[in-house]
GROMACS .gro file of C-alpha atoms in nm:
model
  346
    1MET     CA    1  -1.099  -2.877   0.742
    2THR     CA    2  -0.741  -2.898   0.613
    3TRP     CA    3  -0.849  -2.978   0.258
    4GLY     CA    4  -1.109  -2.704   0.272
    5TYR     CA    5  -0.850  -2.443   0.364
    6ALA     CA    6  -0.613  -2.576   0.098
    7GLY     CA    7  -0.886  -2.540  -0.164
    8GLY     CA    8  -0.958  -2.188  -0.041
    9VAL     CA    9  -0.594  -2.085  -0.074
   10LEU     CA   10  -0.575  -2.232  -0.425
   11MET     CA   11  -0.892  -2.048  -0.529
   12LEU     CA   12  -0.756  -1.721  -0.389
   13LEU     CA   13  -0.431  -1.763  -0.581
   14VAL     CA   14  -0.627  -1.822  -0.902
   15SER     CA   15  -0.836  -1.511  -0.827
   16GLY     CA   16  -0.517  -1.317  -0.761
   17GLY     CA   17  -0.389  -1.416  -1.103
   18VAL     CA   18  -0.712  -1.291  -1.258
   19LEU     CA   19  -0.682  -0.959  -1.075
   20LEU     CA   20  -0.318  -0.927  -1.178
   21ILE     CA   21  -0.392  -0.991  -1.545
   22SER     CA   22  -0.685  -0.747  -1.541
   23GLY     CA   23  -0.464  -0.474  -1.392
   24ALA     CA   24  -0.683  -0.435  -1.082
   25LEU     CA   25  -0.385  -0.476  -0.848
   26ALA     CA   26  -0.187  -0.188  -0.998
   27LYS     CA   27  -0.133   0.109  -0.765
   28ASP     CA   28  -0.269   0.355  -1.022
   29ALA     CA   29  -0.562   0.130  -1.129
   30GLN     CA   30  -0.878   0.320  -1.217
   31PRO     CA   31  -1.200   0.236  -1.027
   32HIS     CA   32  -1.364   0.079  -1.333
   33VAL     CA   33  -1.058  -0.145  -1.385
   34ILE     CA   34  -1.073  -0.262  -1.025
   35ALA     CA   35  -1.448  -0.322  -1.055
   36ASN     CA   36  -1.406  -0.529  -1.371
   37GLY     CA   37  -1.129  -0.731  -1.209
   38TYR     CA   38  -1.352  -0.821  -0.917
   39LYS     CA   39  -1.633  -0.913  -1.156
   40PHE     CA   40  -1.403  -1.162  -1.329
   41THR     CA   41  -1.298  -1.310  -0.994
   42CYS     CA   42  -1.665  -1.357  -0.903
   43LEU     CA   43  -1.715  -1.537  -1.234
   44VAL     CA   44  -1.414  -1.762  -1.168
   45ALA     CA   45  -1.529  -1.834  -0.811
   46GLY     CA   46  -1.880  -1.918  -0.929
   47THR     CA   47  -1.745  -2.151  -1.196
   48TRP     CA   48  -1.516  -2.317  -0.940
   49TRP     CA   49  -1.811  -2.369  -0.708
   50LEU     CA   50  -2.032  -2.511  -0.985
   51VAL     CA   51  -1.768  -2.754  -1.111
   52GLY     CA   52  -1.683  -2.866  -0.757
   53THR     CA   53  -2.048  -2.918  -0.670
   54LEU     CA   54  -2.116  -3.125  -0.982
   55ALA     CA   55  -1.805  -3.334  -0.923
   56CYS     CA   56  -1.904  -3.408  -0.563
   57THR     CA   57  -2.261  -3.487  -0.661
   58ALA     CA   58  -2.145  -3.736  -0.923
   59TYR     CA   59  -1.955  -3.940  -0.663
   60MET     CA   60  -2.201  -3.913  -0.373
   61HIS     CA   61  -2.413  -4.216  -0.292
   62PRO     CA   62  -2.788  -4.168  -0.244
   63ARG     CA   63  -2.883  -4.152   0.122
   64PRO     CA   64  -3.264  -4.143   0.140
   65GLY     CA   65  -3.398  -4.013   0.467
   66PRO     CA   66  -3.711  -4.120   0.652
   67PRO     CA   67  -4.047  -4.061   0.483
   68LEU     CA   68  -4.228  -3.735   0.544
   69PRO     CA   69  -4.440  -3.737   0.861
   70PHE     CA   70  -4.750  -3.641   0.662
   71LYS     CA   71  -4.919  -3.792   0.359
   72LYS     CA   72  -4.904  -3.637   0.012
   73PRO     CA   73  -5.251  -3.533  -0.107
   74ASP     CA   74  -5.424  -3.736  -0.376
   75ALA     CA   75  -5.462  -3.619  -0.734
   76ASP     CA   76  -5.820  -3.507  -0.670
   77ALA     CA   77  -5.736  -3.316  -0.352
   78SER     CA   78  -5.852  -2.957  -0.317
   79ILE     CA   79  -5.627  -2.653  -0.364
   80LEU     CA   80  -5.645  -2.585   0.009
   81GLU     CA   81  -5.519  -2.935   0.093
   82ARG     CA   82  -5.236  -2.904  -0.158
   83ALA     CA   83  -5.138  -2.562  -0.023
   84ARG     CA   84  -5.140  -2.698   0.331
   85TYR     CA   85  -4.920  -2.992   0.229
   86TYR     CA   86  -4.659  -2.782   0.049
   87SER     CA   87  -4.653  -2.524   0.328
   88ARG     CA   88  -4.577  -2.805   0.574
   89VAL     CA   89  -4.301  -2.932   0.344
   90ALA     CA   90  -4.153  -2.581   0.317
   91THR     CA   91  -4.153  -2.528   0.695
   92LEU     CA   92  -4.053  -2.883   0.793
   93GLY     CA   93  -3.686  -2.790   0.835
   94TRP     CA   94  -3.762  -2.495   1.063
   95VAL     CA   95  -4.010  -2.699   1.268
   96SER     CA   96  -3.754  -2.977   1.304
   97THR     CA   97  -3.486  -2.728   1.410
   98ALA     CA   98  -3.716  -2.575   1.670
   99ARG     CA   99  -3.799  -2.923   1.799
  100THR     CA  100  -3.429  -3.010   1.828
  101LEU     CA  101  -3.364  -2.684   2.012
  102ARG     CA  102  -3.643  -2.771   2.256
  103LYS     CA  103  -3.491  -3.116   2.308
  104SER     CA  104  -3.156  -2.955   2.391
  105TYR     CA  105  -3.312  -2.711   2.636
  106THR     CA  106  -3.525  -2.976   2.809
  107ASN     CA  107  -3.307  -3.287   2.812
  108LEU     CA  108  -2.950  -3.182   2.726
  109PRO     CA  109  -2.848  -2.881   2.939
  110THR     CA  110  -2.477  -2.910   2.856
  111THR     CA  111  -2.550  -2.921   2.483
  112PHE     CA  112  -2.781  -2.620   2.511
  113LEU     CA  113  -2.526  -2.419   2.709
  114TYR     CA  114  -2.253  -2.498   2.459
  115LEU     CA  115  -2.476  -2.387   2.170
  116ILE     CA  116  -2.523  -2.050   2.342
  117ILE     CA  117  -2.147  -2.017   2.391
  118TYR     CA  118  -2.083  -2.114   2.030
  119PHE     CA  119  -2.342  -1.862   1.910
  120ILE     CA  120  -2.144  -1.587   2.083
  121TYR     CA  121  -1.791  -1.672   1.979
  122SER     CA  122  -1.876  -1.775   1.623
  123ASP     CA  123  -2.029  -1.429   1.580
  124THR     CA  124  -1.714  -1.277   1.729
  125PHE     CA  125  -1.487  -1.458   1.485
  126SER     CA  126  -1.694  -1.366   1.181
  127THR     CA  127  -1.699  -1.006   1.301
  128ILE     CA  128  -1.321  -0.997   1.348
  129SER     CA  129  -1.273  -1.085   0.982
  130SER     CA  130  -1.519  -0.821   0.857
  131VAL     CA  131  -1.402  -0.551   1.097
  132GLY     CA  132  -1.039  -0.625   1.016
  133ILE     CA  133  -1.091  -0.568   0.643
  134LEU     CA  134  -1.302  -0.257   0.706
  135TYR     CA  135  -1.045  -0.117   0.947
  136ALA     CA  136  -0.759  -0.186   0.709
  137ARG     CA  137  -0.935  -0.006   0.423
  138SER     CA  138  -1.076   0.293   0.609
  139GLN     CA  139  -0.814   0.359   0.877
  140LEU     CA  140  -0.490   0.233   0.721
  141CYS     CA  141  -0.581   0.286   0.354
  142LEU     CA  142  -0.467  -0.056   0.233
  143GLY     CA  143  -0.502  -0.103  -0.143
  144PRO     CA  144  -0.641  -0.403  -0.333
  145GLY     CA  145  -0.300  -0.572  -0.352
  146SER     CA  146  -0.243  -0.555   0.023
  147LEU     CA  147  -0.597  -0.667   0.096
  148PHE     CA  148  -0.546  -0.964  -0.134
  149VAL     CA  149  -0.236  -1.065   0.062
  150VAL     CA  150  -0.440  -1.045   0.382
  151ALA     CA  151  -0.712  -1.261   0.225
  152VAL     CA  152  -0.455  -1.530   0.136
  153LEU     CA  153  -0.279  -1.523   0.474
  154VAL     CA  154  -0.591  -1.608   0.674
  155PRO     CA  155  -0.680  -1.947   0.516
  156LEU     CA  156  -0.313  -2.033   0.466
  157PHE     CA  157  -0.236  -1.997   0.837
  158ALA     CA  158  -0.572  -2.153   0.926
  159LEU     CA  159  -0.446  -2.464   0.744
  160LEU     CA  160  -0.116  -2.453   0.936
  161GLY     CA  161  -0.290  -2.376   1.264
  162ASN     CA  162  -0.521  -2.671   1.220
  163MET     CA  163  -0.220  -2.903   1.212
  164LEU     CA  164  -0.023  -2.724   1.486
  165TRP     CA  165  -0.309  -2.729   1.737
  166LEU     CA  166  -0.360  -3.098   1.665
  167LYS     CA  167   0.007  -3.173   1.735
  168LEU     CA  168  -0.016  -2.978   2.061
  169SER     CA  169  -0.329  -3.167   2.165
  170VAL     CA  170  -0.173  -3.506   2.093
  171ALA     CA  171   0.162  -3.420   2.253
  172TYR     CA  172   0.008  -3.316   2.587
  173ASN     CA  173  -0.310  -3.530   2.574
  174LEU     CA  174  -0.538  -3.227   2.601
  175SER     CA  175  -0.917  -3.262   2.593
  176ASN     CA  176  -1.134  -3.108   2.325
  177ARG     CA  177  -1.287  -2.866   2.575
  178PHE     CA  178  -0.948  -2.748   2.694
  179MET     CA  179  -0.833  -2.696   2.335
  180VAL     CA  180  -1.133  -2.474   2.260
  181VAL     CA  181  -1.068  -2.276   2.579
  182LEU     CA  182  -0.699  -2.241   2.492
  183ILE     CA  183  -0.765  -2.123   2.137
  184LEU     CA  184  -1.034  -1.879   2.252
  185ALA     CA  185  -0.795  -1.735   2.511
  186ALA     CA  186  -0.527  -1.695   2.244
  187SER     CA  187  -0.774  -1.529   2.005
  188ALA     CA  188  -0.867  -1.277   2.276
  189LEU     CA  189  -0.520  -1.128   2.227
  190ILE     CA  190  -0.629  -0.996   1.886
  191PRO     CA  191  -0.892  -0.745   2.010
  192ALA     CA  192  -0.676  -0.678   2.317
  193TRP     CA  193  -0.398  -0.568   2.079
  194GLY     CA  194  -0.646  -0.344   1.901
  195LEU     CA  195  -0.729  -0.170   2.229
  196LEU     CA  196  -0.367  -0.054   2.251
  197SER     CA  197  -0.470   0.220   2.009
  198PHE     CA  198  -0.628   0.403   2.303
  199THR     CA  199  -0.295   0.421   2.489
  200GLY     CA  200  -0.122   0.654   2.242
  201ILE     CA  201   0.191   0.437   2.211
  202GLY     CA  202   0.151   0.401   1.835
  203LEU     CA  203   0.036   0.038   1.843
  204GLY     CA  204  -0.305  -0.122   1.818
  205PHE     CA  205  -0.343  -0.163   1.443
  206GLN     CA  206  -0.208   0.181   1.374
  207LYS     CA  207   0.048   0.059   1.121
  208GLN     CA  208   0.008  -0.155   0.812
  209TRP     CA  209   0.238  -0.433   0.930
  210GLU     CA  210  -0.001  -0.493   1.221
  211VAL     CA  211  -0.274  -0.590   0.976
  212TYR     CA  212  -0.056  -0.874   0.849
  213LEU     CA  213   0.007  -0.974   1.211
  214LEU     CA  214  -0.369  -0.978   1.265
  215SER     CA  215  -0.417  -1.199   0.957
  216VAL     CA  216  -0.160  -1.454   1.071
  217SER     CA  217  -0.286  -1.463   1.430
  218PHE     CA  218  -0.649  -1.483   1.328
  219GLY     CA  219  -0.579  -1.760   1.078
  220LEU     CA  220  -0.385  -1.968   1.331
  221CYS     CA  221  -0.672  -1.948   1.579
  222LEU     CA  222  -0.948  -1.991   1.321
  223GLY     CA  223  -0.831  -2.327   1.187
  224GLY     CA  224  -0.800  -2.494   1.525
  225LEU     CA  225  -1.115  -2.340   1.668
  226GLN     CA  226  -1.340  -2.456   1.385
  227SER     CA  227  -1.207  -2.811   1.408
  228TYR     CA  228  -1.216  -2.849   1.786
  229SER     CA  229  -1.553  -2.676   1.820
  230ARG     CA  230  -1.713  -2.941   1.598
  231THR     CA  231  -1.525  -3.221   1.772
  232LEU     CA  232  -1.635  -3.101   2.114
  233TYR     CA  233  -1.995  -3.058   2.002
  234ALA     CA  234  -1.997  -3.412   1.860
  235ASN     CA  235  -1.950  -3.540   2.217
  236PHE     CA  236  -2.269  -3.361   2.321
  237VAL     CA  237  -2.483  -3.508   2.041
  238PRO     CA  238  -2.702  -3.812   2.119
  239PRO     CA  239  -2.591  -4.113   1.913
  240GLY     CA  240  -2.825  -4.163   1.620
  241SER     CA  241  -2.933  -3.796   1.612
  242GLU     CA  242  -2.626  -3.650   1.446
  243SER     CA  243  -2.802  -3.503   1.142
  244GLU     CA  244  -3.064  -3.302   1.329
  245PHE     CA  245  -2.824  -3.176   1.596
  246PHE     CA  246  -2.553  -3.073   1.352
  247ALA     CA  247  -2.820  -2.896   1.148
  248LEU     CA  248  -2.897  -2.697   1.463
  249TYR     CA  249  -2.523  -2.638   1.508
  250GLU     CA  250  -2.496  -2.484   1.161
  251VAL     CA  251  -2.802  -2.269   1.220
  252THR     CA  252  -2.641  -2.146   1.542
  253ASP     CA  253  -2.321  -2.071   1.352
  254LYS     CA  254  -2.469  -1.877   1.059
  255GLY     CA  255  -2.759  -1.743   1.261
  256SER     CA  256  -2.530  -1.520   1.465
  257SER     CA  257  -2.354  -1.355   1.170
  258TRP     CA  258  -2.589  -1.054   1.178
  259LEU     CA  259  -2.526  -0.956   1.541
  260GLY     CA  260  -2.164  -0.841   1.531
  261PRO     CA  261  -2.186  -0.634   1.210
  262MET     CA  262  -2.500  -0.464   1.344
  263ILE     CA  263  -2.326  -0.365   1.669
  264VAL     CA  264  -2.012  -0.252   1.488
  265ALA     CA  265  -2.219  -0.046   1.243
  266ALA     CA  266  -2.399   0.121   1.536
  267LEU     CA  267  -2.068   0.200   1.706
  268ASN     CA  268  -1.922   0.335   1.382
  269GLN     CA  269  -2.220   0.562   1.329
  270GLY     CA  270  -2.216   0.692   1.685
  271SER     CA  271  -1.849   0.787   1.708
  272SER     CA  272  -1.553   0.867   1.488
  273ASP     CA  273  -1.361   0.606   1.689
  274GLY     CA  274  -1.641   0.351   1.651
  275LEU     CA  275  -1.424   0.091   1.482
  276ARG     CA  276  -1.175   0.109   1.766
  277PHE     CA  277  -1.457   0.068   2.021
  278ALA     CA  278  -1.556  -0.244   1.829
  279PHE     CA  279  -1.247  -0.413   1.976
  280VAL     CA  280  -1.413  -0.387   2.319
  281TYR     CA  281  -1.711  -0.584   2.191
  282LEU     CA  282  -1.482  -0.841   2.029
  283LEU     CA  283  -1.278  -0.881   2.348
  284VAL     CA  284  -1.594  -0.947   2.550
  285GLY     CA  285  -1.714  -1.188   2.280
  286THR     CA  286  -1.402  -1.401   2.324
  287LEU     CA  287  -1.341  -1.376   2.700
  288VAL     CA  288  -1.697  -1.449   2.817
  289PRO     CA  289  -1.725  -1.779   2.622
  290THR     CA  290  -1.376  -1.873   2.741
  291ILE     CA  291  -1.470  -1.826   3.107
  292VAL     CA  292  -1.809  -1.997   3.080
  293LEU     CA  293  -1.666  -2.291   2.886
  294PHE     CA  294  -1.382  -2.338   3.132
  295PHE     CA  295  -1.588  -2.322   3.452
  296PHE     CA  296  -1.939  -2.437   3.358
  297VAL     CA  297  -1.911  -2.691   3.075
  298ASP     CA  298  -1.821  -3.049   3.171
  299GLU     CA  299  -1.733  -3.259   2.867
  300THR     CA  300  -1.782  -3.590   3.048
  301LYS     CA  301  -2.119  -3.482   3.186
  302GLY     CA  302  -2.234  -3.364   2.843
  303ARG     CA  303  -2.141  -3.695   2.684
  304ALA     CA  304  -2.325  -3.887   2.957
  305GLU     CA  305  -2.638  -3.673   2.907
  306ALA     CA  306  -2.633  -3.738   2.534
  307GLU     CA  307  -2.592  -4.114   2.577
  308ALA     CA  308  -2.866  -4.130   2.841
  309TYR     CA  309  -3.103  -3.936   2.616
  310ALA     CA  310  -3.029  -4.169   2.322
  311GLU     CA  311  -3.092  -4.476   2.539
  312GLY     CA  312  -3.420  -4.330   2.661
  313GLU     CA  313  -3.537  -4.258   2.306
  314SER     CA  314  -3.438  -4.609   2.197
  315SER     CA  315  -3.638  -4.760   2.485
  316LYS     CA  316  -3.944  -4.557   2.386
  317LYS     CA  317  -3.919  -4.684   2.028
  318MET     CA  318  -3.889  -5.044   2.148
  319ILE     CA  319  -4.200  -5.006   2.364
  320VAL     CA  320  -4.396  -4.856   2.075
  321SER     CA  321  -4.271  -5.133   1.844
  322ASP     CA  322  -4.373  -5.405   2.090
  323THR     CA  323  -4.716  -5.245   2.130
  324ASP     CA  324  -4.765  -5.233   1.754
  325ASP     CA  325  -4.659  -5.597   1.720
  326GLY     CA  326  -4.907  -5.695   1.989
  327ASP     CA  327  -5.186  -5.513   1.809
  328ASP     CA  328  -5.096  -5.688   1.485
  329ASP     CA  329  -5.102  -6.029   1.654
  330ARG     CA  330  -5.444  -5.964   1.803
  331HIS     CA  331  -5.569  -5.843   1.466
  332HIS     CA  332  -5.444  -6.154   1.285
  333HIS     CA  333  -5.586  -6.383   1.550
  334LYS     CA  334  -5.926  -6.215   1.529
  335HIS     CA  335  -5.922  -6.226   1.150
  336GLY     CA  336  -5.836  -6.598   1.158
  337GLY     CA  337  -6.124  -6.668   1.396
  338ILE     CA  338  -6.368  -6.503   1.160
  339GLN     CA  339  -6.249  -6.717   0.875
  340MET     CA  340  -6.292  -7.036   1.078
  341LEU     CA  341  -6.640  -6.928   1.183
  342ASP     CA  342  -6.739  -6.859   0.826
  343THR     CA  343  -6.606  -7.194   0.714
  344SER     CA  344  -6.791  -7.390   0.978
  345THR     CA  345  -7.109  -7.202   0.904
  346ILE     CA  346  -7.084  -7.285   0.537
   0.00000   0.00000   0.00000
């Protein structure tokens, strides 16, 4: 995670240089100048992504997975058979994900509960970032230059937060579950601060400097939360099933990104203070997972469930393997008897 954040900060600084050269960060920049500047940054980001992907691919070792669970049709197969085969290939990932979700629900209750919790607070964190930018632009009228500073502060302090939370965990020997609870509780202060806008005291993201405070606070929590969420989830994954369960984890992460923006958009349409009411939703989205994780998720129990499930699956495979070996032995013995009978008859 640390290297990822470092790469993000570097890419943002390069993009900032592009915007500066194009004149898009000037206070009196015309809309078409700003638009062209952002187009160039998209080009630079796409090029960065392409070069990085090709470089990684060149140094990655091939890791072939298991064969497909269904046979590829022959050359003389009908169009219907070919269509059925390729439709099964196209939907194999979704079917596998649904099967893994069913496994979690049926055999791994702690894993399933944690996935629900993660679905909620990952949506909350992605919504905080989008709502924060929207609020800064529409309510506080931040320009492109200020928004760029905000964009740099988040990954920069996520990098620092990742290291600081780790030092805290090591210094006090804190468990992964407790670290996630602690970071979630700290992140709840962000929407709680936003609710101060209803008190009339002049705080609650009413001033521009508060946006920078939001960026720093959000970044510090984001770095640690992403790292410890994955580490905690790894304890709930059955050994030998890491790929399929982390695929489900990523689907849970990205699959919730539509929920928060939809609710915030509905609130914004229904009231002139809709963006401020969004802080209520964000506060609930951080406090509820914190409470459930603290009182109802047992890290030791979840690890034991995962190990027991893995042992059970391994035993099933051994039984099937022994059965297959027995069938092969009987087949070879029978085949040998036939040969002897034929020989004696001749």
